GROMACS .gro file of C-alpha atoms in nm:
model
  355
    1MET     CA    1  12.590   6.692  14.051
    2GLU     CA    2  12.663   7.054  14.135
    3LYS     CA    3  12.415   7.199  14.383
    4VAL     CA    4  12.198   7.477  14.249
    5VAL     CA    5  12.231   7.786  14.466
    6ARG     CA    6  11.887   7.925  14.547
    7LEU     CA    7  11.775   8.260  14.674
    8VAL     CA    8  11.692   8.107  15.012
    9ASP     CA    9  12.056   7.997  15.044
   10ILE     CA   10  12.176   8.351  14.980
   11ALA     CA   11  11.937   8.493  15.237
   12LYS     CA   12  12.047   8.244  15.504
   13ALA     CA   13  12.419   8.303  15.443
   14ALA     CA   14  12.376   8.682  15.445
   15GLY     CA   15  12.158   8.682  15.755
   16VAL     CA   16  11.858   8.847  15.592
   17SER     CA   17  11.504   8.743  15.508
   18GLN     CA   18  11.429   8.584  15.172
   19GLY     CA   19  11.214   8.887  15.090
   20THR     CA   20  11.507   9.121  15.147
   21ALA     CA   21  11.732   8.903  14.933
   22SER     CA   22  11.470   8.907  14.659
   23ASN     CA   23  11.452   9.287  14.675
   24VAL     CA   24  11.828   9.311  14.628
   25PHE     CA   25  11.795   9.152  14.283
   26ASN     CA   26  11.451   9.279  14.180
   27ARG     CA   27  11.394   9.609  14.363
   28PRO     CA   28  11.738   9.719  14.487
   29HIS     CA   29  11.620  10.074  14.562
   30LEU     CA   30  11.420   9.933  14.856
   31VAL     CA   31  11.729   9.792  15.032
   32ARG     CA   32  11.986   9.986  15.236
   33GLU     CA   33  12.319  10.011  15.059
   34GLU     CA   34  12.520   9.820  15.323
   35VAL     CA   35  12.266   9.535  15.326
   36ARG     CA   36  12.255   9.524  14.947
   37GLU     CA   37  12.634   9.507  14.924
   38ARG     CA   38  12.648   9.225  15.182
   39VAL     CA   39  12.391   9.017  14.998
   40GLU     CA   40  12.564   9.076  14.663
   41ASP     CA   41  12.902   8.973  14.811
   42VAL     CA   42  12.752   8.651  14.945
   43ALA     CA   43  12.583   8.581  14.611
   44ARG     CA   44  12.912   8.620  14.425
   45SER     CA   45  13.100   8.398  14.669
   46LEU     CA   46  12.841   8.121  14.633
   47GLY     CA   47  12.818   8.153  14.255
   48TYR     CA   48  12.456   8.265  14.249
   49ARG     CA   49  12.357   8.381  13.901
   50GLY     CA   50  12.044   8.571  13.994
   51PRO     CA   51  11.671   8.490  13.980
   52ASP     CA   52  11.543   8.272  13.696
   53PRO     CA   53  11.379   8.524  13.460
   54LYS     CA   54  11.159   8.252  13.311
   55GLY     CA   55  11.017   8.162  13.649
   56ARG     CA   56  10.959   8.527  13.739
   57LEU     CA   57  10.778   8.595  13.414
   58LEU     CA   58  10.560   8.288  13.443
   59ARG     CA   59  10.465   8.379  13.800
   60ALA     CA   60  10.370   8.726  13.683
   61GLY     CA   61  10.134   8.570  13.428
   62LYS     CA   62  10.237   8.808  13.150
   63VAL     CA   63  10.554   8.821  12.947
   64ASN     CA   64  10.474   9.127  12.736
   65ALA     CA   65  10.607   8.969  12.418
   66ILE     CA   66  10.462   8.822  12.099
   67GLY     CA   67  10.585   8.513  11.919
   68LEU     CA   68  10.607   8.553  11.542
   69VAL     CA   69  10.601   8.210  11.377
   70THR     CA   70  10.685   8.106  11.022
   71ALA     CA   71  10.750   7.780  10.842
   72GLU     CA   72  11.003   7.969  10.628
   73PRO     CA   73  11.368   8.004  10.733
   74LEU     CA   74  11.396   8.286  10.987
   75SER     CA   75  11.600   8.479  10.730
   76TYR     CA   76  11.269   8.522  10.545
   77PHE     CA   77  11.176   8.802  10.786
   78PHE     CA   78  11.482   9.000  10.676
   79GLU     CA   79  11.517   8.908  10.308
   80ASP     CA   80  11.160   8.919  10.176
   81PRO     CA   81  11.024   9.274  10.120
   82TYR     CA   82  10.670   9.178  10.226
   83ALA     CA   83  10.791   9.005  10.542
   84ARG     CA   84  11.016   9.302  10.627
   85ALA     CA   85  10.725   9.541  10.587
   86MET     CA   86  10.502   9.323  10.804
   87MET     CA   87  10.777   9.296  11.064
   88ALA     CA   88  10.807   9.675  11.069
   89ALA     CA   89  10.432   9.715  11.124
   90ILE     CA   90  10.429   9.454  11.401
   91SER     CA   91  10.737   9.609  11.562
   92GLN     CA   92  10.581   9.955  11.567
   93ALA     CA   93  10.268   9.819  11.732
   94CYS     CA   94  10.476   9.627  11.987
   95ASP     CA   95  10.675   9.943  12.062
   96ALA     CA   96  10.349  10.121  12.139
   97HIS     CA   97  10.270   9.848  12.393
   98GLY     CA   98  10.626   9.835  12.528
   99ALA     CA   99  10.633   9.472  12.417
  100GLY     CA  100  10.898   9.253  12.262
  101ILE     CA  101  10.903   9.007  11.971
  102ALA     CA  102  11.030   8.649  11.967
  103LEU     CA  103  11.094   8.486  11.627
  104VAL     CA  104  10.983   8.124  11.638
  105SER     CA  105  11.084   7.877  11.368
  106ALA     CA  106  10.834   7.614  11.257
  107MET     CA  107  11.059   7.495  10.977
  108ASN     CA  108  11.207   7.197  11.163
  109GLU     CA  109  10.929   6.948  11.243
  110GLN     CA  110  11.141   6.774  11.506
  111ARG     CA  111  11.195   7.101  11.695
  112LEU     CA  112  10.852   7.252  11.631
  113ALA     CA  113  10.684   7.135  11.953
  114TRP     CA  114  10.974   7.252  12.167
  115ASN     CA  115  10.997   7.589  11.992
  116VAL     CA  116  10.627   7.662  12.041
  117GLN     CA  117  10.595   7.520  12.390
  118SER     CA  118  10.906   7.691  12.530
  119ALA     CA  119  10.853   8.037  12.379
  120LEU     CA  120  10.808   8.301  12.651
  121VAL     CA  121  10.527   8.497  12.489
  122ASP     CA  122  10.173   8.616  12.554
  123GLY     CA  123  10.047   8.494  12.218
  124PHE     CA  124  10.146   8.408  11.863
  125ILE     CA  125  10.116   8.561  11.518
  126LEU     CA  126  10.136   8.285  11.258
  127PHE     CA  127  10.249   8.346  10.901
  128CYS     CA  128  10.020   8.133  10.680
  129ILE     CA  129   9.892   7.803  10.822
  130ASP     CA  130   9.762   7.623  10.513
  131GLU     CA  131  10.029   7.359  10.562
  132GLY     CA  132  10.039   7.373  10.940
  133PRO     CA  133   9.758   7.193  11.126
  134ARG     CA  134  10.026   7.067  11.366
  135LEU     CA  135  10.132   7.424  11.433
  136VAL     CA  136   9.775   7.526  11.517
  137GLU     CA  137   9.739   7.222  11.744
  138LEU     CA  138  10.057   7.307  11.935
  139THR     CA  139   9.963   7.671  11.964
  140ARG     CA  140   9.623   7.581  12.103
  141GLU     CA  141   9.790   7.355  12.360
  142ARG     CA  142   9.968   7.661  12.498
  143GLN     CA  143   9.622   7.810  12.566
  144LEU     CA  144   9.748   8.147  12.449
  145PRO     CA  145   9.578   8.376  12.198
  146PHE     CA  146   9.697   8.347  11.840
  147VAL     CA  147   9.612   8.495  11.504
  148THR     CA  148   9.718   8.394  11.157
  149LEU     CA  149   9.810   8.648  10.891
  150HIS     CA  150   9.613   8.453  10.636
  151LEU     CA  151   9.243   8.395  10.575
  152GLY     CA  152   9.272   8.081  10.364
  153THR     CA  153   9.177   7.844  10.644
  154LYS     CA  154   8.809   7.756  10.664
  155ASP     CA  155   8.836   7.692  11.038
  156GLU     CA  156   8.611   7.956  11.191
  157THR     CA  157   8.762   7.892  11.535
  158ILE     CA  158   9.090   8.052  11.428
  159SER     CA  159   9.140   8.428  11.440
  160ALA     CA  160   9.270   8.539  11.102
  161ILE     CA  161   9.369   8.853  10.914
  162GLY     CA  162   9.416   8.868  10.539
  163VAL     CA  163   9.308   9.004  10.204
  164ASP     CA  164   9.073   8.886   9.932
  165ASN     CA  165   9.336   8.733   9.702
  166PHE     CA  166   9.080   8.643   9.436
  167ALA     CA  167   8.960   9.005   9.412
  168GLY     CA  168   9.315   9.143   9.418
  169ALA     CA  169   9.419   8.915   9.133
  170ARG     CA  170   9.114   9.025   8.934
  171LEU     CA  171   9.227   9.388   8.972
  172ALA     CA  172   9.568   9.299   8.831
  173ALA     CA  173   9.437   9.099   8.537
  174ARG     CA  174   9.172   9.358   8.449
  175HIS     CA  175   9.432   9.636   8.447
  176LEU     CA  176   9.654   9.455   8.199
  177ALA     CA  177   9.372   9.324   7.982
  178SER     CA  178   9.214   9.671   7.964
  179LEU     CA  179   9.546   9.804   7.833
  180GLY     CA  180   9.512   9.559   7.544
  181HIS     CA  181   9.730   9.267   7.654
  182ARG     CA  182   9.622   8.919   7.551
  183LYS     CA  183   9.943   8.716   7.594
  184PHE     CA  184  10.030   8.648   7.957
  185ALA     CA  185  10.247   8.442   8.188
  186ILE     CA  186  10.193   8.394   8.561
  187LEU     CA  187  10.483   8.391   8.806
  188ALA     CA  188  10.328   8.228   9.109
  189THR     CA  189  10.412   8.217   9.477
  190PRO     CA  190  10.445   7.863   9.619
  191LEU     CA  191  10.169   7.608   9.576
  192THR     CA  192  10.355   7.344   9.776
  193ASP     CA  193  10.657   7.342  10.007
  194GLU     CA  194  10.907   7.175   9.777
  195HIS     CA  195  10.821   7.208   9.407
  196TYR     CA  196  10.920   7.487   9.173
  197GLY     CA  197  10.885   7.506   8.797
  198PHE     CA  198  10.599   7.499   8.550
  199VAL     CA  199  10.264   7.368   8.673
  200THR     CA  200   9.928   7.283   8.523
  201LEU     CA  201   9.591   7.416   8.634
  202ALA     CA  202   9.533   7.076   8.801
  203ASP     CA  203   9.856   7.128   8.998
  204VAL     CA  204   9.734   7.471   9.103
  205GLN     CA  205   9.401   7.337   9.223
  206ALA     CA  206   9.576   7.063   9.421
  207GLY     CA  207   9.820   7.308   9.584
  208ILE     CA  208   9.817   7.345   9.962
  209TYR     CA  209   9.856   7.724   9.956
  210SER     CA  210   9.521   7.893   9.901
  211THR     CA  211   9.684   8.232   9.839
  212SER     CA  212   9.836   8.108   9.514
  213ARG     CA  213   9.528   7.907   9.417
  214ASP     CA  214   9.298   8.206   9.469
  215ARG     CA  215   9.520   8.442   9.272
  216VAL     CA  216   9.535   8.210   8.970
  217ALA     CA  217   9.157   8.176   8.987
  218GLY     CA  218   9.119   8.555   9.000
  219TYR     CA  219   9.350   8.609   8.702
  220PHE     CA  220   9.170   8.346   8.493
  221ASP     CA  221   8.826   8.472   8.588
  222VAL     CA  222   8.896   8.812   8.432
  223LEU     CA  223   9.111   8.700   8.139
  224ALA     CA  224   8.854   8.448   8.019
  225GLY     CA  225   8.606   8.735   8.004
  226PHE     CA  226   8.843   8.917   7.768
  227GLY     CA  227   8.857   8.617   7.536
  228VAL     CA  228   9.200   8.496   7.648
  229ASP     CA  229   9.263   8.121   7.619
  230THR     CA  230   9.370   8.066   7.979
  231ALA     CA  231   9.474   7.707   7.905
  232GLY     CA  232   9.765   7.848   7.707
  233ILE     CA  233   9.898   8.073   7.985
  234PRO     CA  234  10.221   7.933   8.136
  235ILE     CA  235  10.221   7.921   8.518
  236LEU     CA  236  10.564   7.914   8.682
  237GLU     CA  237  10.568   7.818   9.051
  238THR     CA  238  10.851   7.985   9.241
  239GLN     CA  239  11.017   7.938   9.581
  240SER     CA  240  11.190   8.235   9.747
  241GLU     CA  241  11.514   8.043   9.808
  242HIS     CA  242  11.539   7.929   9.444
  243GLU     CA  243  11.570   8.254   9.250
  244GLU     CA  244  11.787   8.090   8.984
  245ALA     CA  245  11.498   7.857   8.900
  246LEU     CA  246  11.276   8.162   8.847
  247ARG     CA  247  11.532   8.307   8.609
  248GLU     CA  248  11.559   7.978   8.421
  249GLY     CA  249  11.182   7.962   8.394
  250LEU     CA  250  11.172   8.312   8.251
  251GLY     CA  251  11.423   8.198   7.992
  252GLN     CA  252  11.184   7.925   7.879
  253ILE     CA  253  10.883   8.160   7.881
  254PHE     CA  254  11.055   8.408   7.650
  255ALA     CA  255  11.227   8.151   7.428
  256VAL     CA  256  10.908   8.085   7.231
  257ALA     CA  257  10.825   8.251   6.902
  258ASP     CA  258  10.529   8.443   7.043
  259PRO     CA  259  10.623   8.537   7.402
  260PRO     CA  260  10.394   8.708   7.652
  261THR     CA  261  10.359   9.084   7.656
  262ALA     CA  262  10.258   9.091   8.024
  263LEU     CA  263  10.367   8.916   8.343
  264LEU     CA  264  10.128   8.863   8.634
  265CYS     CA  265  10.358   8.835   8.938
  266MET     CA  266  10.215   8.715   9.269
  267SER     CA  267  10.462   8.917   9.476
  268ASP     CA  268  10.660   9.235   9.434
  269ARG     CA  269  10.976   9.038   9.503
  270ILE     CA  270  10.906   8.815   9.204
  271ALA     CA  271  10.830   9.122   8.993
  272PHE     CA  272  11.163   9.282   9.085
  273THR     CA  273  11.350   8.969   8.974
  274ALA     CA  274  11.152   8.952   8.650
  275ILE     CA  275  11.217   9.317   8.561
  276THR     CA  276  11.588   9.275   8.634
  277TRP     CA  277  11.603   8.960   8.420
  278LEU     CA  278  11.425   9.134   8.130
  279ALA     CA  279  11.660   9.434   8.149
  280GLU     CA  280  11.964   9.206   8.140
  281ARG     CA  281  11.838   9.072   7.807
  282GLY     CA  282  11.764   9.408   7.651
  283LEU     CA  283  11.386   9.388   7.695
  284SER     CA  284  11.229   9.707   7.820
  285VAL     CA  285  10.955   9.738   8.081
  286PRO     CA  286  10.691   9.838   7.988
  287GLY     CA  287  10.797   9.889   7.624
  288ASP     CA  288  10.835   9.519   7.548
  289VAL     CA  289  10.676   9.359   7.852
  290SER     CA  290  10.441   9.495   8.118
  291VAL     CA  291  10.495   9.367   8.472
  292ILE     CA  292  10.256   9.390   8.766
  293GLY     CA  293  10.331   9.283   9.124
  294PHE     CA  294  10.131   9.203   9.435
  295ASP     CA  295  10.203   9.336   9.788
  296GLY     CA  296  10.268   9.709   9.766
  297VAL     CA  297  10.603   9.718   9.946
  298ALA     CA  298  10.780  10.053   9.971
  299GLU     CA  299  11.064   9.941   9.743
  300GLY     CA  300  10.822   9.925   9.450
  301ALA     CA  301  10.791  10.303   9.427
  302GLN     CA  302  11.170  10.341   9.407
  303PHE     CA  303  11.230  10.056   9.164
  304ARG     CA  304  11.318  10.132   8.800
  305PRO     CA  305  11.070  10.146   8.650
  306PRO     CA  306  10.840  10.209   8.947
  307LEU     CA  307  10.625   9.901   8.992
  308THR     CA  308  10.254   9.878   8.922
  309THR     CA  309  10.118   9.652   9.195
  310ILE     CA  310   9.826   9.531   9.401
  311VAL     CA  311   9.864   9.691   9.742
  312GLN     CA  312   9.790   9.504  10.063
  313PRO     CA  313   9.738   9.725  10.373
  314ILE     CA  314  10.041   9.567  10.539
  315HIS     CA  315  10.071   9.828  10.813
  316ASP     CA  316   9.707   9.799  10.916
  317MET     CA  317   9.723   9.419  10.912
  318GLY     CA  318  10.032   9.407  11.133
  319GLN     CA  319   9.890   9.661  11.376
  320LEU     CA  320   9.563   9.472  11.409
  321ALA     CA  321   9.743   9.142  11.466
  322VAL     CA  322   9.929   9.289  11.763
  323GLU     CA  323   9.613   9.444  11.906
  324MET     CA  324   9.439   9.107  11.884
  325ILE     CA  325   9.715   8.956  12.100
  326LEU     CA  326   9.797   9.237  12.344
  327GLY     CA  327   9.494   9.462  12.330
  328ASP     CA  328   9.244   9.236  12.507
  329THR     CA  329   9.007   9.256  12.210
  330GLY     CA  330   8.864   8.916  12.307
  331GLY     CA  331   8.702   8.637  12.108
  332ILE     CA  332   8.767   8.495  11.763
  333GLN     CA  333   8.810   8.764  11.500
  334ARG     CA  334   8.835   8.724  11.125
  335ARG     CA  335   8.914   9.037  10.925
  336GLU     CA  336   8.944   9.061  10.548
  337PHE     CA  337   9.105   9.378  10.413
  338GLU     CA  338   9.055   9.513  10.063
  339THR     CA  339   9.340   9.549   9.814
  340ASP     CA  340   9.404   9.843   9.582
  341LEU     CA  341   9.557   9.877   9.238
  342VAL     CA  342   9.842  10.130   9.225
  343VAL     CA  343   9.942  10.210   8.867
  344ARG     CA  344  10.301  10.318   8.810
  345GLU     CA  345  10.539  10.293   8.516
  346SER     CA  346  10.591   9.916   8.477
  347THR     CA  347  10.270   9.864   8.280
  348ALA     CA  348  10.150  10.013   7.951
  349ALA     CA  349   9.963   9.912   7.637
  350PRO     CA  350  10.142   9.650   7.425
  351LYS     CA  351  10.329   9.757   7.117
  352VAL     CA  352  10.116   9.788   6.806
  353GLY     CA  353  10.106   9.449   6.640
  354ALA     CA  354  10.227   9.267   6.953
  355ASP     CA  355   9.886   9.104   6.993
   0.00000   0.00000   0.00000
């Protein structure tokens, strides 16, 4: 086995103290030029690669970086508008602290423990942990602070940031119902990890993701009050990596004789796909179908038509998450933000006679 060249070996060969050798690589301005050059020449001749940054960081006790963990593919942070907006907010807050970000994948169960345990970070921000008790367990084992960007967990020992999804969904449903709509379809975010397609209310209630469960409950709570038969509302579960399945589901929703006049979409990304699909088939938004999203990403204002949506305070949520890790705020914190309805041009009253 090849011998590992250590700093003490360099110091001995160069005829200097180990402290001086260390300064050459860590604080070179403290070492005379001729001494520095001698030590560097010896290091090159012996094949020394420099101090182990991991060891140095661990000895310092602070890495000045945050681990951002998701059970989604890492591409989710770059492809999903909500995730991109959250990443931007977290990045800005990290910049203010002079801190870095490490993306940590929890998608592969076999690699999960290694990914969490080996991450050089001062704490973790977890994206939704409804399905991840193992992730919480591993994070706790690191004895580092962590916060989840999700309030669905009932575990009061976990710091969490989120929104009231039930109340946000009620805002969306009330807006459309007040315009006069009575025929709806729901395009839902995931209820489970694998399934996509049409689901029953029983499927919704058995789903592992409380975000989707709470939003369906919020929609139905309002619509029932307007006399809508919620049992007849189709609910299409979507997965971000299966957009074609969403488009196929829309085809089935609008193939019936009396199709919906309004779509309740649980994300802006889903709403964008739905509006595009409708336009491709000559259906106008909001002339034929009103569409409302949920997230409030910047792209919604530039979309055609501009998207009516339920706005989450993404920037504030991301900033607070970073402060809870790097700002020494201390203790378990659970913060629920309010959502707001932003009305744009993708919703309007249904055509006369449509209901």
